[in-house]
XYZ file of C-alpha atoms in Angstrom:
230
model
C 0.047 -0.105 -0.091
C 2.732 2.150 0.916
C 4.757 1.809 -2.106
C 1.576 2.216 -4.443
C 0.439 5.356 -2.374
C 4.194 6.801 -3.219
C 4.157 5.877 -6.700
C 0.838 7.859 -7.373
C 1.536 10.543 -5.125
C 4.761 11.522 -6.494
C 3.610 10.882 -10.067
C 0.614 13.046 -9.898
C 1.809 15.496 -7.491
C -1.152 14.167 -5.164
C -2.612 15.729 -2.049
C -3.074 13.533 0.925
C -6.783 14.093 0.528
C -6.805 13.358 -3.113
C -4.916 9.818 -2.489
C -7.457 8.964 0.138
C -10.327 9.740 -1.896
C -8.915 8.121 -5.311
C -11.583 5.306 -6.192
C -10.851 2.172 -8.372
C -12.837 3.931 -11.135
C -10.505 6.852 -11.274
C -7.693 4.801 -12.343
C -7.690 2.852 -16.039
C -5.072 0.354 -16.668
C -4.486 0.561 -20.440
C -1.724 -2.108 -20.591
C 1.521 -0.235 -20.944
C 0.337 2.377 -18.362
C -2.120 3.631 -15.932
C -4.587 6.573 -16.914
C -5.428 8.410 -13.396
C -8.356 10.867 -12.782
C -8.260 13.288 -10.251
C -11.801 14.714 -10.442
C -12.288 16.725 -6.781
C -8.884 18.718 -5.862
C -8.353 21.698 -3.767
C -8.248 24.055 -6.274
C -11.325 22.909 -8.167
C -9.198 21.994 -11.333
C -9.570 18.283 -12.087
C -6.333 16.395 -13.142
C -5.276 13.690 -15.028
C -1.843 11.866 -15.198
C -0.167 8.736 -16.160
C 1.840 6.433 -14.666
C 3.915 4.371 -17.464
C 5.498 1.135 -17.227
C 8.995 1.787 -15.745
C 10.654 -0.805 -13.700
C 7.956 -2.588 -11.447
C 5.623 0.110 -10.738
C 2.657 -1.260 -12.567
C 3.260 -4.418 -11.061
C 3.375 -3.038 -7.580
C -0.149 -1.559 -8.793
C -1.819 -4.537 -10.132
C -0.490 -6.554 -7.381
C -2.001 -4.210 -4.540
C -5.297 -4.254 -6.867
C -5.429 -8.150 -6.989
C -5.327 -7.952 -3.043
C -8.607 -6.171 -3.152
C -11.251 -8.496 -1.205
C -14.413 -9.248 -3.523
C -16.975 -8.395 -0.611
C -15.608 -4.920 -0.502
C -18.691 -2.544 -0.938
C -16.935 1.023 -1.509
C -14.848 2.090 -3.972
C -11.768 3.625 -2.711
C -8.595 2.453 -3.675
C -6.382 2.185 -0.714
C -7.223 -0.394 1.824
C -5.211 -1.318 4.815
C -2.750 -4.152 4.005
C -1.267 -6.323 6.489
C 0.600 -9.834 6.461
C 0.047 -10.140 2.310
C -3.674 -9.148 2.657
C -5.901 -6.135 2.386
C -9.075 -5.463 4.458
C -12.092 -3.719 3.419
C -11.395 -1.102 5.889
C -10.164 2.320 3.636
C -7.205 3.829 4.887
C -7.496 7.054 6.517
C -6.120 10.838 6.108
C -3.633 10.403 9.024
C -2.306 6.869 7.797
C -1.830 8.335 4.097
C -0.305 11.386 5.591
C 2.609 9.110 7.265
C 3.889 7.201 4.012
C 6.696 9.788 3.526
C 8.157 9.324 7.128
C 7.578 5.553 6.853
C 9.604 5.637 3.413
C 12.138 8.265 4.890
C 12.497 5.857 7.889
C 13.306 2.629 5.640
C 15.921 4.561 3.840
C 17.330 5.883 6.845
C 17.205 9.211 5.805
C 17.799 11.957 8.209
C 14.839 14.346 9.919
C 12.458 11.528 9.325
C 9.811 13.673 11.366
C 10.026 16.356 8.341
C 8.492 14.184 5.762
C 4.943 14.876 6.129
C 2.005 14.046 3.617
C 2.936 17.278 1.580
C 6.401 15.893 0.701
C 5.124 13.738 -1.970
C 3.418 16.894 -3.905
C 6.465 18.848 -3.406
C 8.755 15.977 -4.636
C 7.253 15.855 -7.627
C 6.921 19.468 -8.458
C 10.682 19.799 -7.489
C 11.707 16.896 -9.831
C 9.593 18.566 -12.657
C 11.734 21.797 -11.749
C 15.168 20.024 -11.743
C 14.352 18.580 -15.117
C 14.063 22.039 -16.427
C 10.157 22.207 -17.021
C 8.578 25.489 -17.660
C 6.412 27.145 -15.013
C 3.113 26.590 -17.305
C 3.946 22.598 -17.214
C 4.340 22.614 -13.409
C 1.227 24.563 -12.757
C -0.812 22.092 -15.137
C 0.646 19.200 -13.461
C 0.040 19.916 -9.828
C -2.990 22.010 -10.703
C -2.003 25.454 -9.301
C -3.996 28.510 -10.463
C -0.911 31.115 -9.458
C 2.263 30.980 -10.484
C 3.659 32.027 -7.501
C 4.160 28.467 -6.255
C 5.718 27.076 -9.406
C 7.904 30.148 -9.737
C 9.383 28.740 -6.185
C 10.011 25.725 -7.206
C 12.110 26.729 -10.448
C 13.830 29.127 -8.412
C 14.897 26.863 -5.741
C 15.773 24.043 -8.289
C 19.473 22.893 -7.977
C 19.622 22.548 -11.725
C 18.243 25.595 -12.367
C 20.750 27.263 -10.311
C 23.459 25.416 -11.951
C 22.275 26.707 -15.499
C 22.241 30.185 -14.393
C 25.755 29.961 -12.853
C 27.048 28.332 -15.737
C 25.534 31.167 -18.105
C 26.922 33.893 -15.892
C 30.442 32.432 -15.157
C 31.245 30.581 -18.630
C 28.352 31.883 -20.829
C 27.239 28.440 -21.319
C 24.010 28.503 -23.210
C 21.035 26.711 -21.553
C 20.353 24.241 -24.469
C 24.000 23.001 -23.815
C 23.886 22.186 -20.111
C 20.080 21.089 -19.930
C 19.936 17.507 -18.355
C 16.865 15.674 -18.963
C 15.711 13.567 -15.631
C 15.061 9.906 -16.491
C 13.985 7.400 -14.150
C 16.307 4.770 -15.659
C 19.297 6.444 -14.616
C 21.470 4.962 -11.691
C 23.365 8.255 -11.082
C 20.777 11.236 -10.333
C 22.154 13.923 -7.508
C 20.141 14.371 -4.521
C 17.654 17.690 -4.320
C 19.074 20.180 -1.785
C 16.117 21.881 0.039
C 16.756 25.587 1.130
C 13.055 25.864 2.443
C 11.687 24.762 5.783
C 12.269 21.545 7.219
C 8.743 20.479 6.711
C 9.392 20.781 3.107
C 11.904 18.206 2.485
C 11.557 16.065 -0.799
C 12.313 12.706 -2.118
C 14.610 12.258 -5.243
C 14.366 9.481 -7.763
C 17.261 7.415 -6.239
C 15.048 7.339 -3.110
C 11.757 6.316 -5.021
C 13.444 3.863 -6.921
C 15.610 2.403 -3.932
C 11.863 2.228 -2.064
C 9.995 0.588 -4.813
C 12.995 -1.901 -6.151
C 12.731 -0.371 -9.676
C 16.338 -0.829 -9.654
C 19.394 -2.159 -7.856
C 20.428 0.514 -6.119
C 23.789 -0.130 -3.992
C 24.245 3.324 -2.199
C 21.344 4.896 -0.018
C 20.837 8.654 -1.500
C 20.764 11.287 1.594
C 18.249 14.378 1.671
C 19.436 17.416 3.289
C 17.079 20.069 4.551
C 17.881 23.686 5.377
C 21.281 24.336 4.564
C 22.742 21.125 6.403
C 25.921 19.855 5.067
C 25.667 17.250 2.246
C 26.488 13.801 3.083
């Protein structure tokens, strides 16, 4: 359950409430990918995102869905999972909000308590900003109406700051140093978060390691505030 929540939460920049209220009818398995609809959002802007067949993401989702008891009367996607079985009880907001801290604890990341439910949404936006996408794309992906929030991710993106520094010091063009982040890469630098500790983020190595998408030997460490990088 935690792995599926991590995948959907970061893939779709989902809020805790959106994950809690997600139903089986909101997800369409088309074979090569999952099409996920978020009909009810805080900003009243419905969103659609896709989870592609990378690593074992789709396998994890299908395995979790197959454990759904046939007698469940409601359609909520997330059910409590224990000892290899799912109960009919839907997962609540508090349990869903603890997913990031559980993942951080397993990965032995610092400041585990800092990884709140909002971490999934923030991680998604941060990864997009580090990939070099524009503000419009980030706004559309997360469903923000204002550009102010999206601009914050771009401004604080380490990849973006590196591009600016290269342009200032050596005159390198943006196109020459743009790096596309791909989930198949095994060498991905950590995201350094200079915001408050409650806004720490996961990076791609953390996601891959926890969901076993790839065999990662070294655990990636994340920092919050201006802590020294491990």
